[in-house]
mmCIF file of C-alpha atoms in Angstrom:
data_model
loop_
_atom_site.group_PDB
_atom_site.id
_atom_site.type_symbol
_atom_site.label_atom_id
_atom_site.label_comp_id
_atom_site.label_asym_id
_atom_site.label_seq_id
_atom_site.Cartn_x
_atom_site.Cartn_y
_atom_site.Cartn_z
ATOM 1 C CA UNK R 1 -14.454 117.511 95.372
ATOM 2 C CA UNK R 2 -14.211 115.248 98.270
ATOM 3 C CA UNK R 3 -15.330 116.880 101.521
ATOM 4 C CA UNK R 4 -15.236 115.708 105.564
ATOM 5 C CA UNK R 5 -17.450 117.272 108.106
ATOM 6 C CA UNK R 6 -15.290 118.175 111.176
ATOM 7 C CA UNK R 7 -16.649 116.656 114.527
ATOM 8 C CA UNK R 8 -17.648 119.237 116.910
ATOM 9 C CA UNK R 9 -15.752 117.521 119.282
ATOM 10 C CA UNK R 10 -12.233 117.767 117.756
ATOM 11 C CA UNK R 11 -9.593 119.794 119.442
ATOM 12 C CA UNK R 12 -7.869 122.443 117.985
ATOM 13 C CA UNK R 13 -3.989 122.268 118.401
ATOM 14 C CA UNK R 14 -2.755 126.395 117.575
ATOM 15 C CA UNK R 15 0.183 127.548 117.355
ATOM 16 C CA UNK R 16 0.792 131.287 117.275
ATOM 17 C CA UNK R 17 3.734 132.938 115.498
ATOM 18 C CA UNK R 18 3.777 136.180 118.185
ATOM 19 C CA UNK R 19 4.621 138.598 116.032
ATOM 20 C CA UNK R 20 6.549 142.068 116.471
ATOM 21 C CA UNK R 21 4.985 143.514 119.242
ATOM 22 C CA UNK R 22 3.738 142.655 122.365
ATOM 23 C CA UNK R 23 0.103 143.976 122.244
ATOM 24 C CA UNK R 24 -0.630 142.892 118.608
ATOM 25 C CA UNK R 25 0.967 138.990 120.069
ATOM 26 C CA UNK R 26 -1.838 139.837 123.326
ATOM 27 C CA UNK R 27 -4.353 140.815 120.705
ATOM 28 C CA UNK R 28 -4.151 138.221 118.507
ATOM 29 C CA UNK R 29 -3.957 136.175 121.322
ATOM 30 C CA UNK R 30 -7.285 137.161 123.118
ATOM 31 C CA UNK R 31 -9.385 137.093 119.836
ATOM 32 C CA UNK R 32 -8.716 133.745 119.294
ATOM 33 C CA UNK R 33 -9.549 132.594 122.840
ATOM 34 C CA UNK R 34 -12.580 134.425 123.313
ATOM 35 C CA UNK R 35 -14.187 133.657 119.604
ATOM 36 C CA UNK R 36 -13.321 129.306 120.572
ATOM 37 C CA UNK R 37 -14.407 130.034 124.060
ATOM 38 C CA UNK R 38 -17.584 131.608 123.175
ATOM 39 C CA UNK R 39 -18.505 128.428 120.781
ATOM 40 C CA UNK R 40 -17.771 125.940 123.754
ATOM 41 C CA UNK R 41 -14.550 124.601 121.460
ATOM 42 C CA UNK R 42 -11.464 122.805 122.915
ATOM 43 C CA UNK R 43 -8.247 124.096 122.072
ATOM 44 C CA UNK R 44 -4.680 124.524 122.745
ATOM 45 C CA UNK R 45 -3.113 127.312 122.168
ATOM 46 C CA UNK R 46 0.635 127.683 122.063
ATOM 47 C CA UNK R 47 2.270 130.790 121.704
ATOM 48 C CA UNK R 48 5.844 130.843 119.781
ATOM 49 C CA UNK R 49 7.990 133.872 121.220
ATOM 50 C CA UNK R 50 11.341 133.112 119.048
ATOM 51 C CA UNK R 51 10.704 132.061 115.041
ATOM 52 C CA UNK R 52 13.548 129.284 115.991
ATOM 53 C CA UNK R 53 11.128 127.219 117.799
ATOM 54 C CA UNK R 54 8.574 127.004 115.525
ATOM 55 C CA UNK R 55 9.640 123.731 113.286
ATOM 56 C CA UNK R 56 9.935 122.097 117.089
ATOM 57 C CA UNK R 57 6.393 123.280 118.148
ATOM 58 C CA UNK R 58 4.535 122.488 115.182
ATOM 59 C CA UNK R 59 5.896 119.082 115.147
ATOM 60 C CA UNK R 60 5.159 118.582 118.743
ATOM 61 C CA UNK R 61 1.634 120.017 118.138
ATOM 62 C CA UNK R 62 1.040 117.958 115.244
ATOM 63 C CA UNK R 63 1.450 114.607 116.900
ATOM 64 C CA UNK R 64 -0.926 115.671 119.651
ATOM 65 C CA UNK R 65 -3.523 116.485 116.993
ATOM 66 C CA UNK R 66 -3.385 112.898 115.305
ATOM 67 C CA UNK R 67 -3.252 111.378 118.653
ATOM 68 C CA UNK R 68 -6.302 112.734 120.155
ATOM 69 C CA UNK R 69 -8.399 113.053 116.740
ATOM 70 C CA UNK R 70 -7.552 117.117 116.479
ATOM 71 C CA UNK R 71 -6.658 119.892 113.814
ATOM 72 C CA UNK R 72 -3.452 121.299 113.926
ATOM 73 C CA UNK R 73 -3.742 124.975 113.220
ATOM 74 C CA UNK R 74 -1.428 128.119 112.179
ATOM 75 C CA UNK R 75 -1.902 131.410 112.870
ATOM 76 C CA UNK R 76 0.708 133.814 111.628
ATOM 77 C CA UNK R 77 2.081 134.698 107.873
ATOM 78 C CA UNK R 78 2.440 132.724 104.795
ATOM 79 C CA UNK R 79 6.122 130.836 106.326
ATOM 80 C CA UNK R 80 4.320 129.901 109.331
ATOM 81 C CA UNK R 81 1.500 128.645 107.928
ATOM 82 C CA UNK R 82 3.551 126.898 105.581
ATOM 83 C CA UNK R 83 5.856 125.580 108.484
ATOM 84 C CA UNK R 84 2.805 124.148 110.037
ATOM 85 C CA UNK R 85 1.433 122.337 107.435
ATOM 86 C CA UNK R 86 4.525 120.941 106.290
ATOM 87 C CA UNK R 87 3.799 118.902 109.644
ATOM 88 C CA UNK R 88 0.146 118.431 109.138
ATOM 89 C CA UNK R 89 1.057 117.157 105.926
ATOM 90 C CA UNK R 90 3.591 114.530 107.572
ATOM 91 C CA UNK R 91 1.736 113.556 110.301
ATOM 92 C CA UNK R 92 -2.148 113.324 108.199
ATOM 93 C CA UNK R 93 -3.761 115.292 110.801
ATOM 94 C CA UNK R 94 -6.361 118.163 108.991
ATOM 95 C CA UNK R 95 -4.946 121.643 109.008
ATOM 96 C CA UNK R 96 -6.577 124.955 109.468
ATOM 97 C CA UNK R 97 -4.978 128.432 108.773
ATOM 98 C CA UNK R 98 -5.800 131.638 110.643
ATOM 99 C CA UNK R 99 -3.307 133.801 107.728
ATOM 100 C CA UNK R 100 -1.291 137.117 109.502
ATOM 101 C CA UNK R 101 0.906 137.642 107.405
ATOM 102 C CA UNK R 102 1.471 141.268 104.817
ATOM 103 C CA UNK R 103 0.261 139.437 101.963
ATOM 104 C CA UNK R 104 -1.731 136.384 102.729
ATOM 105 C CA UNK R 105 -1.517 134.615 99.991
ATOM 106 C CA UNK R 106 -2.962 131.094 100.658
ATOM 107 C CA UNK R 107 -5.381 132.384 102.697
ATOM 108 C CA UNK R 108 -6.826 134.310 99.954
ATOM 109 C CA UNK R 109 -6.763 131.478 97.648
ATOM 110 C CA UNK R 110 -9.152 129.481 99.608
ATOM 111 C CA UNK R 111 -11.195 132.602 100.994
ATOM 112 C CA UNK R 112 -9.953 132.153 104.498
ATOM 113 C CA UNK R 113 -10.465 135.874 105.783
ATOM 114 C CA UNK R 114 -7.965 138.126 107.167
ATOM 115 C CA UNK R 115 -9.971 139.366 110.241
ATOM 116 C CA UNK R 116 -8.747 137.358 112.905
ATOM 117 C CA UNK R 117 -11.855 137.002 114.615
ATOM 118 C CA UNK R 118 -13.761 136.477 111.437
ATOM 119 C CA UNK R 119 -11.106 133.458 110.358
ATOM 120 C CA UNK R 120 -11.502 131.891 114.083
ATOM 121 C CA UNK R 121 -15.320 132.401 113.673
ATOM 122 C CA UNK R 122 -14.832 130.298 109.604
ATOM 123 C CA UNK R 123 -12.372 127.454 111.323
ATOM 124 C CA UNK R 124 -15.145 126.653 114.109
ATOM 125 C CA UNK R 125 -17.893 125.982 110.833
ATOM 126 C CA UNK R 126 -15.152 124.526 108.513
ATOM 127 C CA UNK R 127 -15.181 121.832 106.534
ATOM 128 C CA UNK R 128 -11.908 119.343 106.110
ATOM 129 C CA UNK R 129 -11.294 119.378 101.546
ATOM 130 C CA UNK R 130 -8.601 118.178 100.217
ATOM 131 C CA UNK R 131 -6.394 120.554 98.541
ATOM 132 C CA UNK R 132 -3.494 120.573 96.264
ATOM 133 C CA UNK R 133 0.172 121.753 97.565
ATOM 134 C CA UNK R 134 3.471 121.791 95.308
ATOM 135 C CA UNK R 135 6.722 120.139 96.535
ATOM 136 C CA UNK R 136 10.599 120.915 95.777
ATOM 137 C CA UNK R 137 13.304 118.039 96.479
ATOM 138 C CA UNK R 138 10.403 116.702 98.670
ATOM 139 C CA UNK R 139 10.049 119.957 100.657
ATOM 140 C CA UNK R 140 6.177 121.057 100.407
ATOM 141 C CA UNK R 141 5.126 124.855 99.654
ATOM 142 C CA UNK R 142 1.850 126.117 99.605
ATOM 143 C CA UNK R 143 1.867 129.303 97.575
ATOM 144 C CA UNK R 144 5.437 129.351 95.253
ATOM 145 C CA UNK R 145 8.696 127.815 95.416
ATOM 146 C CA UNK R 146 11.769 130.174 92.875
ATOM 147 C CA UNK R 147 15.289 129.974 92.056
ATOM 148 C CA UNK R 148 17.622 133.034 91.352
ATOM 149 C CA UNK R 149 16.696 136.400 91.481
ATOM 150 C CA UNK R 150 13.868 136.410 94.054
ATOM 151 C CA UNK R 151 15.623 134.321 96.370
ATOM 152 C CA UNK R 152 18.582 137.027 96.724
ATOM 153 C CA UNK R 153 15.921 139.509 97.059
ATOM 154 C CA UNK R 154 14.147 138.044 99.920
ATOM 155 C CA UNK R 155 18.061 137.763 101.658
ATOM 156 C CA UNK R 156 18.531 141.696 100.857
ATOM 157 C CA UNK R 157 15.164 142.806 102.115
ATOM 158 C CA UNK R 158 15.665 140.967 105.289
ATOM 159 C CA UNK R 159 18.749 142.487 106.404
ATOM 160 C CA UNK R 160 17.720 145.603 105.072
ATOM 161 C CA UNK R 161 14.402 145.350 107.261
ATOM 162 C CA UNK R 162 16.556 144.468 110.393
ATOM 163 C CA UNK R 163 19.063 147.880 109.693
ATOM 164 C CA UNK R 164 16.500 150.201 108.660
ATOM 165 C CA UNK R 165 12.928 148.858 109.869
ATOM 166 C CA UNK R 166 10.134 146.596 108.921
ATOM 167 C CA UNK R 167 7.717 148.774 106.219
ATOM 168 C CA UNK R 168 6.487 148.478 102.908
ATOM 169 C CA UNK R 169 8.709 151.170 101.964
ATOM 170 C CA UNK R 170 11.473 149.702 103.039
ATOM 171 C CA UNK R 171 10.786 146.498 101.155
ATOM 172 C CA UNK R 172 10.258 148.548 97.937
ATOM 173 C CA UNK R 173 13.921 150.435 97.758
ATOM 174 C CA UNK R 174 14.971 147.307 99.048
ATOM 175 C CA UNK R 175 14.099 145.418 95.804
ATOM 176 C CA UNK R 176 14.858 148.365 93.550
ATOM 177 C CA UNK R 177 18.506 147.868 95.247
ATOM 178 C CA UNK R 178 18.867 144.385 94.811
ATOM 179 C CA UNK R 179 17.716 145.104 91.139
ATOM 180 C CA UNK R 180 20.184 147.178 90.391
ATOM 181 C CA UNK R 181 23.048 144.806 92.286
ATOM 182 C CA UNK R 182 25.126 142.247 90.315
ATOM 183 C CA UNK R 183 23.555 139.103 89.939
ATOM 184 C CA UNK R 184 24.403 136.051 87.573
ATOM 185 C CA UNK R 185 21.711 134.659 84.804
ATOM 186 C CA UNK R 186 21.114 130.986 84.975
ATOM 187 C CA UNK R 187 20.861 128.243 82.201
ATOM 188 C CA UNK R 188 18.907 126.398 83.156
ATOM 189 C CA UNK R 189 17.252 122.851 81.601
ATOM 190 C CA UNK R 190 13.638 122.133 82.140
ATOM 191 C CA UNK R 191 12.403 118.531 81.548
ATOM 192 C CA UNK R 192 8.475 118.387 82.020
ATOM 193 C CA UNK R 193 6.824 115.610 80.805
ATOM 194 C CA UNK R 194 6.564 115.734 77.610
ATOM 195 C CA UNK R 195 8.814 118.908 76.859
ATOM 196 C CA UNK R 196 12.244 119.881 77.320
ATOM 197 C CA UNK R 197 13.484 123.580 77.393
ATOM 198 C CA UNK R 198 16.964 125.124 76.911
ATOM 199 C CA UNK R 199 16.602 128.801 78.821
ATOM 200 C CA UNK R 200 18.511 131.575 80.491
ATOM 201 C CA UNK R 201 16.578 133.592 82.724
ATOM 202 C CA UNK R 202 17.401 135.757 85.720
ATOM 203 C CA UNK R 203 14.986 133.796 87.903
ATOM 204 C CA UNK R 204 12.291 130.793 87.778
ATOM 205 C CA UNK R 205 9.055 130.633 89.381
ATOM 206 C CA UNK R 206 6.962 127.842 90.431
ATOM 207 C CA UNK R 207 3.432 128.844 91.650
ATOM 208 C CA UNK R 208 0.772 126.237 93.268
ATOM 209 C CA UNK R 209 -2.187 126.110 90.388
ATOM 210 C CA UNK R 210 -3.803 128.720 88.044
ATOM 211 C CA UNK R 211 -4.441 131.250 90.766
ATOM 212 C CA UNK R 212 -1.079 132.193 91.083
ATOM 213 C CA UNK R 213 -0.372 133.211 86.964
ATOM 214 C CA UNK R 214 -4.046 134.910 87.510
ATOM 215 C CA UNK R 215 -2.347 136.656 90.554
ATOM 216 C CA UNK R 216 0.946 138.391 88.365
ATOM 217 C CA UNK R 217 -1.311 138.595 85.051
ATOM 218 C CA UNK R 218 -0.448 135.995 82.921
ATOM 219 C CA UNK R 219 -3.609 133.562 82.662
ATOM 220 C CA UNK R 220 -3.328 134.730 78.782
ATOM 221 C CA UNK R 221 0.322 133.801 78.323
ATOM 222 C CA UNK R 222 -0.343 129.878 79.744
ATOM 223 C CA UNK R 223 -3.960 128.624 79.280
ATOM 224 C CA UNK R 224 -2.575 125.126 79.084
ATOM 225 C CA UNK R 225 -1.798 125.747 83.216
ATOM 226 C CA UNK R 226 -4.771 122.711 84.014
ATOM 227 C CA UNK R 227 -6.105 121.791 87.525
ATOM 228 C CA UNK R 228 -3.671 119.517 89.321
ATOM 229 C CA UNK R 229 -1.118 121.223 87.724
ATOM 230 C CA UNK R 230 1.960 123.446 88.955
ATOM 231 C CA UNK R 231 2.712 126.788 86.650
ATOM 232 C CA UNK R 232 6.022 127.680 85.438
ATOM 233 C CA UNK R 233 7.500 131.507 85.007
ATOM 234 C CA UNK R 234 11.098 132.356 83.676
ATOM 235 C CA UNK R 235 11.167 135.756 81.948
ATOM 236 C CA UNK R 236 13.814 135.769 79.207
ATOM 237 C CA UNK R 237 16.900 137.729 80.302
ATOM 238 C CA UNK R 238 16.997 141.414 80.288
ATOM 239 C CA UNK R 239 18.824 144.195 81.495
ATOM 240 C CA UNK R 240 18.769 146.658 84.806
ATOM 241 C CA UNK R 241 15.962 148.472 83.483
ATOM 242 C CA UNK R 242 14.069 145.772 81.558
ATOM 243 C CA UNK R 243 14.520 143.817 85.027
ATOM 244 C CA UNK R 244 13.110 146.848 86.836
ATOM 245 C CA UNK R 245 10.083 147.022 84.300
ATOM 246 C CA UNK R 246 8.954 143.234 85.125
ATOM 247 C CA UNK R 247 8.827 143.569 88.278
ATOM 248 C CA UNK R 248 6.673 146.432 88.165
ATOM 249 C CA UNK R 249 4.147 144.338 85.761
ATOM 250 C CA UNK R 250 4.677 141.810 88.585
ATOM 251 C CA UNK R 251 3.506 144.021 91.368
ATOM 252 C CA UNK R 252 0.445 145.273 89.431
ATOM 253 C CA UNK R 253 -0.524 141.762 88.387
ATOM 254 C CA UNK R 254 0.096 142.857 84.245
ATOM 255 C CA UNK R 255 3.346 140.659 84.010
ATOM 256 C CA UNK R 256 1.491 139.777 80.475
ATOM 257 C CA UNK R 257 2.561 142.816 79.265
ATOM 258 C CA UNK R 258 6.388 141.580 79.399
ATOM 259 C CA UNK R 259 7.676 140.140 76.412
ATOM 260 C CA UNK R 260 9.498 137.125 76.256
ATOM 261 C CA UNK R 261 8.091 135.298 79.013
ATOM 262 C CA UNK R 262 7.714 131.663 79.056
ATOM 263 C CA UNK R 263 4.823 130.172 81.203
ATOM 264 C CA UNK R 264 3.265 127.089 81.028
ATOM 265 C CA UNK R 265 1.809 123.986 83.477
ATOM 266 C CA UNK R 266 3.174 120.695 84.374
ATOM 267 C CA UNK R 267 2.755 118.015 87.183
ATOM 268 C CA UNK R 268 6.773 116.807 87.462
ATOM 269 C CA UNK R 269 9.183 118.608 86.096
ATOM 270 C CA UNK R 270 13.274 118.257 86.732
ATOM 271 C CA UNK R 271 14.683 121.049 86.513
ATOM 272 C CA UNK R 272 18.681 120.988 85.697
ATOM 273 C CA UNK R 273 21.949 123.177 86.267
ATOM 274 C CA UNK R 274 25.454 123.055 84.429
ATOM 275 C CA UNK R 275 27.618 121.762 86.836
ATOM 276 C CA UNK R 276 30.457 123.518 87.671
ATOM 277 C CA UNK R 277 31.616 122.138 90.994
ATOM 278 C CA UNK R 278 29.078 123.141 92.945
ATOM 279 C CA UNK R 279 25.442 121.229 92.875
ATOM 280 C CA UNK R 280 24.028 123.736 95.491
ATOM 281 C CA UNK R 281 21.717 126.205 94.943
ATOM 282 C CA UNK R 282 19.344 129.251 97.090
ATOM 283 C CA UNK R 283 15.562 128.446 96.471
ATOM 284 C CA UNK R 284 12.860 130.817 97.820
ATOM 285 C CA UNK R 285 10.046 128.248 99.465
ATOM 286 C CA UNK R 286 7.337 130.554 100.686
ATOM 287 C CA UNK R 287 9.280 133.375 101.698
ATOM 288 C CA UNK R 288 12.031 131.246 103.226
ATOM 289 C CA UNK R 289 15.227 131.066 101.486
ATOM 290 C CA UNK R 290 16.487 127.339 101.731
ATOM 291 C CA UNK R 291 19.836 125.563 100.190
ATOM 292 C CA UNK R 292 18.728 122.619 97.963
ATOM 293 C CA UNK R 293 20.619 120.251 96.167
ATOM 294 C CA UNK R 294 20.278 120.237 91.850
ATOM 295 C CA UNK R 295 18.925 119.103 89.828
ATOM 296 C CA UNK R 296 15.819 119.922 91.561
ATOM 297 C CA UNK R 297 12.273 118.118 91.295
ATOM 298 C CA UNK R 298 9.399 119.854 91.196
ATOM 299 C CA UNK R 299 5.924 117.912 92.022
ATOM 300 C CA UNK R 300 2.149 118.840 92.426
ATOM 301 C CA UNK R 301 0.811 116.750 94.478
ATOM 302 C CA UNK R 302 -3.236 116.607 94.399
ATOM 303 C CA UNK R 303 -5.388 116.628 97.847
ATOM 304 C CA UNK R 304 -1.860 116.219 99.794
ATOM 305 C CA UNK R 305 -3.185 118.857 102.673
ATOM 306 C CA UNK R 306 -6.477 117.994 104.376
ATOM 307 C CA UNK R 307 -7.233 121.828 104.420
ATOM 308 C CA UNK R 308 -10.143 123.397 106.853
ATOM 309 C CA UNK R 309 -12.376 125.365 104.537
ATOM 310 C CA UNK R 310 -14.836 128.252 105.014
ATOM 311 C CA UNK R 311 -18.499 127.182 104.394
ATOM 312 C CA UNK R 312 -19.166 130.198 102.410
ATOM 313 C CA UNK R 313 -15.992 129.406 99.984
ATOM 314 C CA UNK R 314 -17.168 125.431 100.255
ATOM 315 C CA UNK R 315 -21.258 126.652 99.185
ATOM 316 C CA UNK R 316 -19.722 128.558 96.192
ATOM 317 C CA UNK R 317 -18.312 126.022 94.795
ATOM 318 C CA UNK R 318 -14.828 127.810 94.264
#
C-alpha cells in the first residue's frame, strides 16, 4: 500500500454539514476549532446551514484545496462525506473525513473515530493512502450504491421522518411500512466479466469491497468477493413476510441465514433492464436517492480517493 506523509503545512479546507440543531452545529463547530487551533494548524472552516448548498461549497472548497496545496475535508454523515469527496475525487486534492452521521459507515471502515474531537485529533497525524471507491453511470459512492427496494425505502423514511420526527424508531416502522407497501420485482440482467445472470429480485445491492458482505453476514455466501473488487447482493424474490425476515438478517448482520441469495465480486459489471418505454430508474447512492439512466455500469475503481488515514489504522496494517 502506497502511502504520502501530509506536510504540516497544508491547509485544511472543512466544510460542515450543520446539522439539526443549533447547539450540536455550535458544538461541533467549537471542537473542531479548538482541537486545529491547539496544534497550530491552518484551516478553513465553512459552515453549510441549508443541505442545498452543499454540492456548491464543496466544489468551491475543493478548488481552493488544490490551489494552495490543501485537504479538502467533510464533516457530517455518510451523504456529506460522500458529496465531498465526489469533489476531492474530481479535483485530485487528498480528502479527510470527520464521519457524523447515525451510522458511519466509511468512517468505520477505515477506523476514522466517531468522537469528534478524537477524529480532528487522527486528521492532524494522518497519513494521505490511496483507497478504493465504487462508481455508478460515473457517479462515485463510497459505502453502497442499490436499485429497487431500498431506494423506495429511503424516499418513505424521509417523508415519514419530516411528518412524524427524526428517531430510530421512526425509521424502523417506517421500513416495516414500506415492506408491507406494493412494490414491483425487477428482472434484471447482470453481465460481469466473465458471467452473465438472468434474476428477479426485489432489490440489488452494490457494496464497496469485502467489508460491506462482512457487515450484513454474508462473507460465507461470496468468498470469491477479492480486493479491488465491488460485491454484489440480490436476494431471490419472496413474499411480505419472507421480505420482512431478510431484512431482519440484514439488520443483525446474519443475512447468511437467508436462502436464495446470490452474492458474489466483480470489478465492471453492466447491469440491464427490459425496456418498456422508460430507461429511467431510482438508485440509492449513499443514502441519496438519484434518477439514473439503464443499463447501468457499475465500476471499482482502485486508489481513486487519496483518503487521510489514522496512524493507528495505518500501523496495523488494516
Amino acid at each position: 500500500m502506497t502511502t504520502d506523509t501530509v506536510s504540516a503545512d497544508a491547509p485544511l479546507y472543512i466544510v460542515l454539514n450543520a446539522g439539526s440543531g443549533a447547539a450540536e452545529k455550535e458544538a461541533r463547530k467549537a471542537a473542531i476549532e479548538e482541537v486545529l487551533s491547539a496544534a497550530g494548524r491552518r484551516y478553513h472552516l465553512h459552515l453549510v446551514e441549508d443541505g442545498g448548498e452543499l454540492d456548491k461549497a464543496a466544489t468551491a472548497h475543493a478548488g481552493q484545496a488544490c490551489a494552495n496545496g490543501g485537504i479538502l475535508v467533510a464533516a457530517g454523515g455518510d451523504g456529506t462525506i460522500n458529496t465531498v469527496a465526489r469533489e476531492a475525487v474530481r479535483h485530485g486534492c487528498p480528502f479527510g473525513a470527520l464521519p457524523q452521521g447515525t451510522f458511519n459507515y466509511f468512517g468505520r471502515t477505515h477506523g476514522i473515530p466517531e468522537d469528534l474531537s478524537e477524529a480532528v485529533h487522527a486528521l492532524v497525524d494522518a497519513t494521505i493512502v490511496p483507497v478504493q471507491i465504487g462508481s455508478v453511470n460515473g457517479r462515485i459512492f463510497l459505502v453502497n450504491a442499490s436499485i429497487g427496494l431500498y431506494p423506495k425505502l429511503l424516499e418513505e423514511r424521509e417523508q415519514d421522518k419530516r411528518q412524524y420526527g427524526r428517531s430510530r424508531v421512526v425509521a424502523f416502522l417506517s421500513a416495516l411500512k414500506t415492506i408491507f407497501l406494493p412494490h414491483r420485482r425487477l428482472n434484471l440482467t447482470l453481465e460481469a466479466e466473465d458471467r452473465t445472470l438472468h434474476l428477479r429480485t426485489h432489490t440489488l445491492f452494490v457494496g464497496n469491497n469485502r467489508l460491506q458482505m462482512e457487515q450484513v453476514g454474508l462473507t460465507e455466501q461470496a468468498p470469491d468477493v477479492a480486493e479491488g473488487e465491488l460485491a454484489a447482493v440480490a436476494p431471490k424474490p419472496a413474499g411480505k413476510l419472507g421480505m420482512l425476515g431478510i431484512l431482519f438478517n440484514g439488520v443483525l448482520g446474519r443475512l447468511g441465514d437467508t436462502d436464495d441469495v446470490v452474492a458474489f465480486g466483480f470489478r465492471r459489471m453492466t447491469v440491464r433492464t427490459p425496456f418498456y418505454g422508460r430507461r429511467r430508474i431510482k438508485a440509492a447512492v449513499d443514502g441519496e436517492v438519484l434518477t439514473l439512466t439503464t443499463p447501468l455500469h457499475f465500476e471499482a475503481l482502485d486508489g481513486r480517493l487519496r483518503l487521510l488515514v489514522p496512524a493507528q489504522r495505518r500501523e496495523s496494517g488494516v
